[in-house]
Structures are given as structure tokens and as C-alpha cells.
Short mmCIF file of C-alpha atoms in Angstrom, two decimals:
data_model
loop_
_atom_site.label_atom_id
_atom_site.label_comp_id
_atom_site.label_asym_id
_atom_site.label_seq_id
_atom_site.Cartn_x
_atom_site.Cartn_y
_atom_site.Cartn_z
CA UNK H 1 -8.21 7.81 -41.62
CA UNK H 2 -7.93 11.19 -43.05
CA UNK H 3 -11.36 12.17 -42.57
CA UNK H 4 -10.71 10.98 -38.53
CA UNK H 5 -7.83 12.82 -38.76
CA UNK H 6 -9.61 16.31 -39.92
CA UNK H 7 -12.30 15.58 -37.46
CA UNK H 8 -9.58 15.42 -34.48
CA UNK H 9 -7.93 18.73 -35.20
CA UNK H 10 -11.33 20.20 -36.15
CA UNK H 11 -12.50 18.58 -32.16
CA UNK H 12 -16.03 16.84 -33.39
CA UNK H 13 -17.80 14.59 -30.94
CA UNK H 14 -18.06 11.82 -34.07
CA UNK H 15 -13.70 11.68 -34.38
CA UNK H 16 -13.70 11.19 -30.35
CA UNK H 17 -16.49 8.34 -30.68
CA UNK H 18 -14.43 6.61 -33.29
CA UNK H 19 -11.53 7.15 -31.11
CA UNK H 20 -12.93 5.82 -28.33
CA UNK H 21 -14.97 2.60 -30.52
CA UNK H 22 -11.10 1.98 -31.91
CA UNK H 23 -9.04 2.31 -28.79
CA UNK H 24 -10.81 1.66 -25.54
CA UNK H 25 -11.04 -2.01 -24.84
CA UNK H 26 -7.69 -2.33 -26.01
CA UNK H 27 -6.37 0.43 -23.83
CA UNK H 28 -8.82 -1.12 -20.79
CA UNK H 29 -6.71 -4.55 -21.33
CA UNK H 30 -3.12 -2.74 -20.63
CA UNK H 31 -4.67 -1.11 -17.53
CA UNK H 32 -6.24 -4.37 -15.85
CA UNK H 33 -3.07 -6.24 -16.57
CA UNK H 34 -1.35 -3.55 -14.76
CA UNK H 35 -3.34 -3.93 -11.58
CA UNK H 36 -5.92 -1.16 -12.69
CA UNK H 37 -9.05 -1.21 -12.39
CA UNK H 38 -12.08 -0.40 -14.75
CA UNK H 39 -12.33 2.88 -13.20
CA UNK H 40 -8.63 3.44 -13.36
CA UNK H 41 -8.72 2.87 -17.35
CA UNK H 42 -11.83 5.18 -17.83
CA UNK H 43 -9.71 7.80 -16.66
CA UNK H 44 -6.43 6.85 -18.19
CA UNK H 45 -8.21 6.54 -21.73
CA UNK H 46 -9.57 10.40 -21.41
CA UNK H 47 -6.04 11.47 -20.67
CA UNK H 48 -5.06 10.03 -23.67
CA UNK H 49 -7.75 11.27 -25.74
CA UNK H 50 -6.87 14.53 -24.86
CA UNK H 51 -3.21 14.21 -25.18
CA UNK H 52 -4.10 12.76 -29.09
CA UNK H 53 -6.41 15.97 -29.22
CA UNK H 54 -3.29 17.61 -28.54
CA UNK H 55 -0.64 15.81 -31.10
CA UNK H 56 -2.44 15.94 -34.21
CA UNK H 57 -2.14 19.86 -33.76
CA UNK H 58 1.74 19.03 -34.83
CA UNK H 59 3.20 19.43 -38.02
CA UNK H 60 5.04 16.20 -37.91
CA UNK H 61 2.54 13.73 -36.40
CA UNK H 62 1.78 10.78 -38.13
CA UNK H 63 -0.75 7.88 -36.86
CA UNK H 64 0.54 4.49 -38.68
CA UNK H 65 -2.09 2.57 -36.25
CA UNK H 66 -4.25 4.42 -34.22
CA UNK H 67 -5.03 1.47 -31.76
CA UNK H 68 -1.22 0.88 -31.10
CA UNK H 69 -0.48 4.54 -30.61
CA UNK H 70 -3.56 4.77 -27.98
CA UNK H 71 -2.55 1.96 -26.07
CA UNK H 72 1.05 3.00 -25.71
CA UNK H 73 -0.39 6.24 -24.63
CA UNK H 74 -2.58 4.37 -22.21
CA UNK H 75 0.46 2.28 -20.89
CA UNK H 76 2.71 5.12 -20.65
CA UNK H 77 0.22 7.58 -18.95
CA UNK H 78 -0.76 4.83 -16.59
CA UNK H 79 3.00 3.92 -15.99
CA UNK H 80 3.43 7.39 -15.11
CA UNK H 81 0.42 7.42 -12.81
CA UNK H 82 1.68 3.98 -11.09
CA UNK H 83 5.00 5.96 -10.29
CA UNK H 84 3.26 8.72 -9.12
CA UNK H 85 1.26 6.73 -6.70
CA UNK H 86 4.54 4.42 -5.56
CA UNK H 87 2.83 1.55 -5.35
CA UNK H 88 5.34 -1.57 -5.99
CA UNK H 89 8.92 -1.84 -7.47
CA UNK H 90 7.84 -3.38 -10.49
CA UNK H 91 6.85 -0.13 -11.86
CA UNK H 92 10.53 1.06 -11.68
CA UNK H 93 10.85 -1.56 -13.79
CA UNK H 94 8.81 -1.20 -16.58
CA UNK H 95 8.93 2.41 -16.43
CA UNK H 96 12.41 2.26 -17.59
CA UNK H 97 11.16 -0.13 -20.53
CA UNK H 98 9.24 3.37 -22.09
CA UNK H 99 11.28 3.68 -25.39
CA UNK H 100 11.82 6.66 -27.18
CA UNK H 101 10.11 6.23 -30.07
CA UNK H 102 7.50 2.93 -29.55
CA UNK H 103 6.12 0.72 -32.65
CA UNK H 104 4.20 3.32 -34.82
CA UNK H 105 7.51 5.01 -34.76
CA UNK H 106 5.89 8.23 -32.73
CA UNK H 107 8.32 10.42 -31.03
CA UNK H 108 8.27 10.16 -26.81
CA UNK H 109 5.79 11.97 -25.53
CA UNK H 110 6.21 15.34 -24.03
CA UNK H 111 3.41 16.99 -22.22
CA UNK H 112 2.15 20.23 -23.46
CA UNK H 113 0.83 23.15 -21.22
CA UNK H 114 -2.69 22.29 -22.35
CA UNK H 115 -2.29 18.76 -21.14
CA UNK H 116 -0.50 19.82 -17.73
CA UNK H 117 -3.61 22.27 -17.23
CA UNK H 118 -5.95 19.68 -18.16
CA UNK H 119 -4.57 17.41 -14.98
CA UNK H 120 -4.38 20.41 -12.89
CA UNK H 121 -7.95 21.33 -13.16
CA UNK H 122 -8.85 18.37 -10.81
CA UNK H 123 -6.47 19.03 -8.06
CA UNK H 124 -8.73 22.86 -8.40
CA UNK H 125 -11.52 23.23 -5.79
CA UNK H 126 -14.93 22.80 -6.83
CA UNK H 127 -15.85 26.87 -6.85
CA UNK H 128 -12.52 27.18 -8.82
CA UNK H 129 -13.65 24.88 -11.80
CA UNK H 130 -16.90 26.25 -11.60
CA UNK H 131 -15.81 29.97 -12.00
CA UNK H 132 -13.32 28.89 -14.79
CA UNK H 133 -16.38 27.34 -16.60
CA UNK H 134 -18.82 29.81 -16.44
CA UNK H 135 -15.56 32.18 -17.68
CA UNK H 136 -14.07 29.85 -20.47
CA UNK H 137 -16.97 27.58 -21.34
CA UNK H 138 -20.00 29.07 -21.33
CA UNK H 139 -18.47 32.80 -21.30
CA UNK H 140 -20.80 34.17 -18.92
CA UNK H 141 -20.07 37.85 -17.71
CA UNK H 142 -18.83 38.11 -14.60
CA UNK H 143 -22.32 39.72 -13.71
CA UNK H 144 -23.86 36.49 -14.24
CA UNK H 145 -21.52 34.98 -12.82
CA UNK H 146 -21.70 36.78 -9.63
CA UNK H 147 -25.38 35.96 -9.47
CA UNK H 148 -25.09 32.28 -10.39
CA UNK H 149 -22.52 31.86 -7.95
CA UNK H 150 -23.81 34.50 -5.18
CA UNK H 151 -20.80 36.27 -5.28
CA UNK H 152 -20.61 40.25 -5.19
CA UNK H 153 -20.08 41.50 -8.80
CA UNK H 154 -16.40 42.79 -7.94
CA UNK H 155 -15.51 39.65 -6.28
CA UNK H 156 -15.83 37.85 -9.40
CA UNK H 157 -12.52 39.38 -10.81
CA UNK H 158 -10.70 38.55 -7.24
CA UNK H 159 -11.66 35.12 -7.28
CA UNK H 160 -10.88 34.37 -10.82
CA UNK H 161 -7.12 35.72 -10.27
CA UNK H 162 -6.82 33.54 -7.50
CA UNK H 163 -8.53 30.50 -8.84
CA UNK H 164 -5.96 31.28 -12.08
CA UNK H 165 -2.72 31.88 -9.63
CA UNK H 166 -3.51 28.70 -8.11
CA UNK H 167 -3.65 26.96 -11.01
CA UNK H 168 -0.55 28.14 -12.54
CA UNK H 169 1.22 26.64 -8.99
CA UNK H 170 0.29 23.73 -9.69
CA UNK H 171 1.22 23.52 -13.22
CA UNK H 172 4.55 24.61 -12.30
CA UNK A 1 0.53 44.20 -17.95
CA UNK A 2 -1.99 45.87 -15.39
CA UNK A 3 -4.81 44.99 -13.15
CA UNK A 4 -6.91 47.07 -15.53
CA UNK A 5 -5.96 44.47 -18.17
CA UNK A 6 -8.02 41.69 -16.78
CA UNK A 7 -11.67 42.64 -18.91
CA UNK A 8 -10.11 43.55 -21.85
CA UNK A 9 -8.24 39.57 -21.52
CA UNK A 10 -11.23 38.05 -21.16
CA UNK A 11 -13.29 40.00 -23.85
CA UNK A 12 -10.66 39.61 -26.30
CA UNK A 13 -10.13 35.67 -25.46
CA UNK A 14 -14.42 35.83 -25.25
CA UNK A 15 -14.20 37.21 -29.04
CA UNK A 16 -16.09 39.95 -27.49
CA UNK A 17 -14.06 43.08 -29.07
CA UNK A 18 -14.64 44.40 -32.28
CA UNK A 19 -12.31 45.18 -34.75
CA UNK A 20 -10.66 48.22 -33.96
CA UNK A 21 -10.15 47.36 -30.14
CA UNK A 22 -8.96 43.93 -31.19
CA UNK A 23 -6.19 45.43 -33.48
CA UNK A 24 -5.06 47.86 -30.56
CA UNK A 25 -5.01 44.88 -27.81
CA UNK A 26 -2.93 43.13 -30.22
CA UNK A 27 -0.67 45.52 -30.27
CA UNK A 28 -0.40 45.88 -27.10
CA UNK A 29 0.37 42.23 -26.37
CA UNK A 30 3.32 42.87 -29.04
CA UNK A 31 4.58 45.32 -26.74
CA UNK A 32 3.81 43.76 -23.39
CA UNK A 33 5.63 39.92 -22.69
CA UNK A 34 3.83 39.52 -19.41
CA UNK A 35 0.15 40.85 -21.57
CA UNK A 36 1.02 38.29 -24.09
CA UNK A 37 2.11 35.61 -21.93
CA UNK A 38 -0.67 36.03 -19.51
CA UNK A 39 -3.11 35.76 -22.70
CA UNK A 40 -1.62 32.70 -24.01
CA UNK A 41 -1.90 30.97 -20.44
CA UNK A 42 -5.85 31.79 -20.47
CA UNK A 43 -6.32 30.82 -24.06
CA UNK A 44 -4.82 27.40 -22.99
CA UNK A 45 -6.93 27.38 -20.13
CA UNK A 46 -10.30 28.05 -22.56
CA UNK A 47 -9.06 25.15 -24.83
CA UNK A 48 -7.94 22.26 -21.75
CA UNK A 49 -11.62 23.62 -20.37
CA UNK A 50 -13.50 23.30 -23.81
CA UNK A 51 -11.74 19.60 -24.74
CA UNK A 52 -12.15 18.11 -21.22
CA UNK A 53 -16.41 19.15 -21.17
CA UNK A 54 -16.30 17.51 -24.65
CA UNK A 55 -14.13 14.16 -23.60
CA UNK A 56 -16.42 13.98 -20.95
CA UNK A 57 -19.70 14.70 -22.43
CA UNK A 58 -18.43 11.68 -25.30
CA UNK A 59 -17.37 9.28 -21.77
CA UNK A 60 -21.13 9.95 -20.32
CA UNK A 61 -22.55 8.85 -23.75
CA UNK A 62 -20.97 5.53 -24.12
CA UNK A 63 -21.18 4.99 -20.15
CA UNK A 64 -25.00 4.76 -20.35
CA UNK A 65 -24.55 2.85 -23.39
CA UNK A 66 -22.53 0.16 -21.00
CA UNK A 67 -19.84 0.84 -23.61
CA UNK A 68 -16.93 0.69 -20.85
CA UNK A 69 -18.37 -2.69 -19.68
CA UNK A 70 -18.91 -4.66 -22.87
CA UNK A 71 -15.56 -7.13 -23.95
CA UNK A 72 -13.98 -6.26 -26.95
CA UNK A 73 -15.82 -8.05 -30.23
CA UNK A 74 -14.33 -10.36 -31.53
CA UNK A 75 -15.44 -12.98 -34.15
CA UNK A 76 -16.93 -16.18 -32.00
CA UNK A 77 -15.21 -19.68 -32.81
CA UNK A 78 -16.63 -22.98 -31.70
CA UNK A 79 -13.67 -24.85 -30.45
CA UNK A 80 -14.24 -28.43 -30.40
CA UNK A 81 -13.28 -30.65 -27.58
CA UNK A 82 -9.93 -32.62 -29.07
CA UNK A 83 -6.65 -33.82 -28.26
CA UNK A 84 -5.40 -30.92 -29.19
CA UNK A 85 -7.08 -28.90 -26.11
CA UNK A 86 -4.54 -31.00 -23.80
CA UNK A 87 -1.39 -29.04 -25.38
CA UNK A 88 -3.64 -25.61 -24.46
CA UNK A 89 -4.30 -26.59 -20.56
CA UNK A 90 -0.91 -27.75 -20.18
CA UNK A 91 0.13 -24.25 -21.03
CA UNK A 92 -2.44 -22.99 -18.77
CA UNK A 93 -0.86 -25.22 -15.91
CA UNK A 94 2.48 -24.53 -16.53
CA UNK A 95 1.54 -20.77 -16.61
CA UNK A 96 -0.65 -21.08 -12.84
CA UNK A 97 2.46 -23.02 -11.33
CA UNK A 98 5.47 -20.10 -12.43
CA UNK A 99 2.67 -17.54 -11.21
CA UNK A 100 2.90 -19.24 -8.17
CA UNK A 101 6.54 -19.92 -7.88
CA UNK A 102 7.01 -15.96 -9.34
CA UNK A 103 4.36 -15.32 -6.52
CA UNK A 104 6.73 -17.24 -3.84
CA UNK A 105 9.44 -15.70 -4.52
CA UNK A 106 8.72 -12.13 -4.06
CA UNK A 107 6.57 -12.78 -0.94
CA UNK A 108 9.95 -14.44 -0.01
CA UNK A 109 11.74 -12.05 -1.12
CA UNK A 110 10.02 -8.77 0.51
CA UNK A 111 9.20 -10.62 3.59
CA UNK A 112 12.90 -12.42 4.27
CA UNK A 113 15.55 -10.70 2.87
CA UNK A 114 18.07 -8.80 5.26
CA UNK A 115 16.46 -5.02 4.73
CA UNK A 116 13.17 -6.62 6.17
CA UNK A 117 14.67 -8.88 8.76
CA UNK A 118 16.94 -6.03 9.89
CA UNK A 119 14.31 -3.78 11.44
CA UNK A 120 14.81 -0.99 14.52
CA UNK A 121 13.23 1.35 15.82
CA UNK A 122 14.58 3.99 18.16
CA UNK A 123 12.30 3.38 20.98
CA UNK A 124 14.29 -0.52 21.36
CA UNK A 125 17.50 1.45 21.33
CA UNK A 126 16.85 4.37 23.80
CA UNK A 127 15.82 3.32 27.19
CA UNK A 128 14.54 5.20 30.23
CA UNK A 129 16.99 7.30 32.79
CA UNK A 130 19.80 6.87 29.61
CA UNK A 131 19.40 10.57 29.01
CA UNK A 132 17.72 12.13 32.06
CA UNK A 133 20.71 12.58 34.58
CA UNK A 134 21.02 9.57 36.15
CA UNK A 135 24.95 9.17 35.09
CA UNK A 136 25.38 12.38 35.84
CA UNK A 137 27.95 13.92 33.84
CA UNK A 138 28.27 17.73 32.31
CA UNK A 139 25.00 19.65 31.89
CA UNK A 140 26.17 20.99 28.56
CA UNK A 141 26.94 17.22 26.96
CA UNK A 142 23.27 16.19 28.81
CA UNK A 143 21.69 18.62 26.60
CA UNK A 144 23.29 17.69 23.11
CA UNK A 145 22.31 13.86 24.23
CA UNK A 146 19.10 15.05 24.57
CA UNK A 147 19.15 17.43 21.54
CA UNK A 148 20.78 14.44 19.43
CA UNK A 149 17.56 12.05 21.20
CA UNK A 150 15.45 14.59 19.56
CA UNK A 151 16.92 14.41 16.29
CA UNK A 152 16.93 10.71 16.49
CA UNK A 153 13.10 10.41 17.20
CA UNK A 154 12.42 12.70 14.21
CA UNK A 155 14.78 10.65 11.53
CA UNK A 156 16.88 13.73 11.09
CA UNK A 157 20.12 11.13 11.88
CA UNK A 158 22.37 12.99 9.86
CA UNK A 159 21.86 15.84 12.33
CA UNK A 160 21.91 14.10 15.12
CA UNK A 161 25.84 13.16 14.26
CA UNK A 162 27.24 16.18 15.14
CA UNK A 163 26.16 16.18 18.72
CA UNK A 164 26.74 12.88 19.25
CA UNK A 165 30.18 13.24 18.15
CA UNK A 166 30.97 16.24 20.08
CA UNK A 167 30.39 14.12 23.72
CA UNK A 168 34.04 13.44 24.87
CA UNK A 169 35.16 10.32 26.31
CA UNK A 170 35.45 11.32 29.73
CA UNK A 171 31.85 11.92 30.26
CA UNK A 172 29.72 9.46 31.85
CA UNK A 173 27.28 9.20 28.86
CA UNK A 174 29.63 8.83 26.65
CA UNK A 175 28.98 5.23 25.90
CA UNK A 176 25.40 6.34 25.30
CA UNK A 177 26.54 8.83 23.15
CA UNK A 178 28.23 6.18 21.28
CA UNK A 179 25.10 3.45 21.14
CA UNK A 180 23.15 6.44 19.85
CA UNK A 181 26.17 6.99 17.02
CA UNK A 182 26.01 3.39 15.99
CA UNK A 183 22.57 3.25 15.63
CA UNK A 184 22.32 6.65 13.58
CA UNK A 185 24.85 5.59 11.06
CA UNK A 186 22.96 1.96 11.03
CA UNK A 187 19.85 3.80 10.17
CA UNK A 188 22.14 5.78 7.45
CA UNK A 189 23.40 2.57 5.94
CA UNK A 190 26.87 3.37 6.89
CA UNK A 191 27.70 0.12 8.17
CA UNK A 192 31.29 0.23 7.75
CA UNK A 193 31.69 3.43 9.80
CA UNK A 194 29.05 1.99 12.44
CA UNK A 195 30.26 -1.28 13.18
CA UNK A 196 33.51 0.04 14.76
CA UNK A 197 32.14 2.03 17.30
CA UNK A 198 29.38 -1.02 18.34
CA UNK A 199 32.42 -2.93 18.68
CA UNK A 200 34.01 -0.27 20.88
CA UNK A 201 31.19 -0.18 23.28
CA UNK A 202 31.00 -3.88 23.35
CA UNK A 203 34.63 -5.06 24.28
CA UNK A 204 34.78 -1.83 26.68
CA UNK A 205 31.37 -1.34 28.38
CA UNK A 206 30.32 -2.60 31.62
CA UNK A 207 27.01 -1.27 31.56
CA UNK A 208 24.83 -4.24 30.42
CA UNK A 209 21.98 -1.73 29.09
CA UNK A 210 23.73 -0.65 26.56
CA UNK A 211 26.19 -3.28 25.87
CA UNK A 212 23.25 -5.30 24.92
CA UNK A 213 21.89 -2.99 22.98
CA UNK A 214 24.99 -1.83 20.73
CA UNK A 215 25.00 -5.72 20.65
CA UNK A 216 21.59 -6.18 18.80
CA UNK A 217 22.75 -2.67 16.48
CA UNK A 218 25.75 -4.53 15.59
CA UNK A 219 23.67 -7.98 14.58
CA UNK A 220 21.61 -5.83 12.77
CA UNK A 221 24.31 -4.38 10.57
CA UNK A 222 26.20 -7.24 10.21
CA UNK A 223 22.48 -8.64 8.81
CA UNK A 224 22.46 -5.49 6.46
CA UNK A 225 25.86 -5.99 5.19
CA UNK A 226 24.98 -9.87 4.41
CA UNK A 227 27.48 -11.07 6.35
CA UNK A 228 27.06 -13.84 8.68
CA UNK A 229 29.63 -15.62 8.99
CA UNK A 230 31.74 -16.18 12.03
CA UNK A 231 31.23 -12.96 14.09
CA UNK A 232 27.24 -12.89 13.23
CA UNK A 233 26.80 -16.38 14.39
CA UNK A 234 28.91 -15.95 17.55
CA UNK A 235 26.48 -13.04 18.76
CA UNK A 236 23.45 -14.06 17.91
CA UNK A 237 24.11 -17.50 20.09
CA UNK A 238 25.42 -15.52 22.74
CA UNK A 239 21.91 -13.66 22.85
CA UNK A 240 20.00 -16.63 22.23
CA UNK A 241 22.07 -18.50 25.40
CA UNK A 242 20.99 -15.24 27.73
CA UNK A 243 16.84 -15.28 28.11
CA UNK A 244 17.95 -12.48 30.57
CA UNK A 245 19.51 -10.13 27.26
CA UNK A 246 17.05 -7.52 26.17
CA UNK A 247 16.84 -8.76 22.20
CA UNK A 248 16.11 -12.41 23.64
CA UNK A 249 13.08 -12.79 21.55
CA UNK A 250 14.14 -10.57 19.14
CA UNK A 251 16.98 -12.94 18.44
CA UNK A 252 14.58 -16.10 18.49
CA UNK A 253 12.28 -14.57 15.76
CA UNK A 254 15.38 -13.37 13.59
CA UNK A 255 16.74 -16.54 14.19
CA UNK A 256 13.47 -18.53 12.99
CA UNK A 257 12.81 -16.63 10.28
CA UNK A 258 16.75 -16.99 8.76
CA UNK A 259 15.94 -20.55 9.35
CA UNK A 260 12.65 -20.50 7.57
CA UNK A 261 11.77 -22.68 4.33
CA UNK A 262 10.79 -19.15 2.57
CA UNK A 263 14.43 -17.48 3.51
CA UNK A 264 15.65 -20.99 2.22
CA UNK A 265 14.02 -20.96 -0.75
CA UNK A 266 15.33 -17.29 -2.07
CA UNK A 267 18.67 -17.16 -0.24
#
């Protein structure tokens, strides 16, 4: 576990295999009894995967089973989702059933900038994600940029504050 | 912080500075809340960007691998056919049949209970030539009934109270004014302040229009409140003994449904 654990905080694409290899079809199983569907769970378990990405950063974090802590961060992220989406009374119900601290005796969860960013970047439009990419990702200058996207060189900047501006809106 | 800022943000967060102009943007971020702040958003940004491509890029892999289809593996045991299989699909009935009754009662339940039963729109309460002149009456209360009618149509009821209210008793539309009253606090779920003034129009109004109608408002509240007993009874009857009333088959459907097996079976 300690070796997973180091390859978490140091992000390696072998720690989010094993995450996924220990967690998924268990997480899948809370979603479809849920009325989700397959597509639904895919989604739900990246959330979660990030969020874990996220919580090992903390001094205090502890994992005593990592399957049980994914799939009550599957249950409460799709919970949350359900609400969102208003789709029947029974999620009032079991929303309210969310405990503070669930069986591996980790602490609610309370979403992190990173995490609220990491939703928001969806609700971005398409030339938005793409510009943050090229920025963030694959740090291109903004002079490739410009002539990846066909953009002016000076636009670059402009469109960039506004695809950022945006983003903090809907973070907030 | 300053529009000039911008490059030196993203070289710095792009590791792009060297050592010297690192130090000095550093400092300057010390100095500067908004510099700082605005650094610390993008640096988030880089890191929610950098961990989503490589969630994603780890989904893709096992998604051609079928990974998200496959059932979780779990050791296979041969279960052999024996009495004791008859304790396993009783359970398995017993489970189908509460799924069913649980199933029952919340179609019953969301399709009969009062709220659902108890259903009006505007356009059953308001009725042609109500509001356009044809009582007559002061210009000035004619436009608040229409103002309020506005109101209505657009769910603001809470607004609409305050013209309604102002309409004195001497006009002519002042019954309408009334109906319109009723219905808005009905739609509020202020029954107890509603059901007076229905009342009030029924025991005083000769117009059948809307005496009918603050009839079927008042049914409807009385339905809300759960009570129907001896005053809910009494009206409904009396609509279901006029085919002429406007609610006629209103009444009839209410009346079959409250009768219903499903309504029965809940309530």
C-alpha cells in the first residue's frame, strides 16, 4: 500500500491503474443500483480518482481500505450529482444518510479548488479547453498557439483572459 | 497586479525563467495579493489540466481493454441443485413481491395523493370578458385586475396580492377580484387564509361564472388541507348533481380517482 500510496502523490499512470483494477467494479455496482448507468459510473469513478489524487496530498489522510473509501467517494459524488440533476425524492433521502466520517473513518469530503476546476473545465467551450491545453499541458507559446489555433498572435493573450475569467465564474 | 503581468505568469508557471528573474517574480508575488493569488489560481488550473489528460489517458486504456464492461472476478462455485436452493428462491420471491408492493405504493402514492389530485391551472380559473370591461366598473381597478391577471399567468402570485387586494367592494369586479385572491393564496398553500374568501364569494355571489369557479378553488383546498369531511362531500355532490357546473367532469374524475383501488390502497 505504501508504494501505491507514493505512486499517487508522485501521479504515475501504474498507481491510477491499480486504482482503477481495485475500485472500479465495485464503484460501477453503487452507481447501477442507484439508477446509473455504465456511462454514468465511468464518469463518477474519474471524479473520484481525481478527488483521491487530491487527498493523499494531506497531511492527515489515511486509506484503511482503499476499495471502501472509493466507493463511498463514488456514492457520495454520485449522490451529489443525483441532487444536482433533481431527479426523484429518494435522493433527498439518502443524501441526508452521507455521514461525517464513513467506515474507513475518513473525514467528509470537502472539495478543493483543484477539484471544483476540474468539473468546471467541461461546462468550458471547446476553443476554451483547447487554449488552456496548449497553455498548461503542452506549454506551447502563444505563437504556436496562435498558429495552431488560427488566431492572431495578440489575440492569444485576450482569449486566454477570457477563457480564464470564465472559468473562475463558474467556479465561484 | 498588471496586464503586463500576464507573460511573466505564464513563463514562471511554464518554468521558463531563470534564476534571477524567478527570485524577483517571487518577490513580487510577496508584495502583490492579487499577483500571488492570480498565480496560485493558474497553477491549479496547470495541475486539474495535467491530472484530468492523465485520468483520461488511464480510462481510454482500460476502455479498449473492455475493462469497464467485464464483471468483477470473483472465484467460480458450482452450486449444486439441493433442497437447500428452495430457502434461496423463496428469498428471491419474497424480495420480487415487496419490490412490487414498494413499487405500488409510490405509483400510488405520486399519482393519488391530494398534491396530485389537487391540480389548477389559471386558464380553468380565468374566463373570457371577466377582465375586459364587460362589468364595467372603474378604469383604474380594471387595470390592477388586469395587472394582477398578468402576474397570475406568470406565477408571480405573491405579487399579484397586492392588487387584488386593493379592488374595493363596491366595484363590479370585485367578486373577480376575490376568485382571483382565492386562487392565488391556493396556489401559495395558504389555505387557511384562502378558504374564507371562496366562502365569501360563494354564499354572496349571484354570478354563476364565478361562483362555480371559487366553488371548484375551494374543493381544491379543502383536498390540499386533507379534509373531507362534511363540507368537502357536500360540494363535490352538489357539482356532481349539476352536468351544467363548469368542473362537472372535473368533479367526476376527482371523484373516481378518490374512489380508486390505488387511492384505497395508500390512504
Amino acid at each position: 500500500m505504501n508504494d501505491l500510496l507514493e505512486g499517487l502523490i508522485a501521479e504515475t499512470p501504474t498507481a491510477i491503474k491499480s486504482v482503477y483494477q481495485i475500485g472500479y467494479h465495485h464503484c460501477k455496482w453503487a452507481i447501477l443500483n442507484q439508477d446509473g448507468t455504465d456511462s454514468d459510473a465511468q464518469d463518477v469513478f474519474q471524479q473520484a480518482v481525481f478527488s483521491l489524487l487530491e487527498r493523499v496530498r494531506q497531511p492527515d489522510f489515511e486509506i484503511g481500505n482503499l476499495k471502501a473509501y472509493l466507493f463511498q467517494s463514488c456514492r457520495y459524488i454520485w449522490l451529489k450529482e443525483k441532487k444536482e440533476r433533481r431527479t426523484t425524492q429518494l435522493v433527498e433521502q439518502f443524501s441526508t444518510d452521507i455521514p461525517d466520517e464513513d467506515e474507513t473513518g475518513l473525514k467528509a469530503i470537502k472539495e478543493s479548488r483543484i477539484e471544483a476546476i476540474y468539473k468546471a473545465l467541461d461546462q468550458l467551450e471547446e476553443n476554451c479547453r483547447t487554449l488552456l491545453d496548449l497553455t498548461y499541458f503542452e506549454k506551447q507559446r502563444d505563437k504556436e498557439i496562435a498558429a495552431m489555433m488560427k488566431y492572431k498572435p495578440n489575440f492569444v493573450r485576450v482569449k486566454r483572459k477570457r477563457c480564464l475569467d470564465h472559468l473562475r465564474q463558474l467556479i465561484h | 497586479m498588471t496586464e503586463g503581468d500576464d507573460p511573466k505568469i505564464e513563463r514562471f508557471l511554464q518554468g521558463k525563467m531563470s534564476d534571477t528573474e524567478k527570485q524577483a517574480f517571487q518577490e513580487d508575488m510577496g508584495s502583490d495579493a492579487a499577483l500571488a493569488d492570480e498565480v496560485s489560481f493558474r497553477s491549479d488550473l496547470a495541475k486539474a489540466i495535467r491530472r484530468k489528460k492523465l485520468i483520461s489517458q488511464v480510462h481510454a486504456e482500460f476502455k479498449a481493454d473492455d475493462f469497464f464492461k467485464k464483471e468483477e472476478t470473483k472465484t467460480a462455485k458450482t452450486v449444486p441443485l439441493r433442497a437447500s436452493n428452495n430457502k434461496f428462491l423463496l428469498r428471491m420471491a419474497a424480495a420480487v413481491v415487496l419490490l412490487i408492493l414498494a413499487g405500488s405504493f409510490w405509483y400510488a402514492n405520486t399519482s393519488y395523493s391530494n398534491a396530485q389530485l389537487a391540480q389548477i391551472p389559471f386558464d380553468n380559473i380565468r374566463a373570457l370578458g371577466l377582465t375586459e370591461g364587460n362589468r364595467g366598473g372603474d378604469p383604474v381597478e380594471l387595470t390592477r385586475l388586469k395587472e394582477a391577471t398578468v402576474e397570475l399567468d406568470q406565477g408571480n402570485f405573491a405579487a399579484s396580492l397586492g392588487q387584488l387586494s386593493s379592488v374595493p367592494d363596491s366595484d363590479p369586479n370585485y367578486a373577480v377580484s376575490q376568485l382571483y385572491r382565492g386562487y392565488a393564496l391556493f396556489q401559495m398553500q395558504d389555505y387557511d387564509e384562502a378558504i374564507p374568501i371562496l366562502r365569501g364569494i360563494i354564499a354572496g355571489e349571484t354570478d354563476n361564472i364565478v361562483k362555480q369557479k371559487a366553488e371548484w378553488v375551494l374543493l381544491n383546498c379543502l383536498l390540499e388541507q386533507n379534509d373531507l369531511a362534511v363540507e368537502f362531500s357536500r360540494l363535490l355532490n352538489e357539482i356532481l348533481a349539476n352536468k351544467g357546473h363548469q368542473f362537472y367532469r372535473q368533479s367526476l374524475t376527482l371523484k373516481e380517482k378518490l374512489d380508486s383501488g390505488w387511492r384505497i390502497l395508500v390512504f
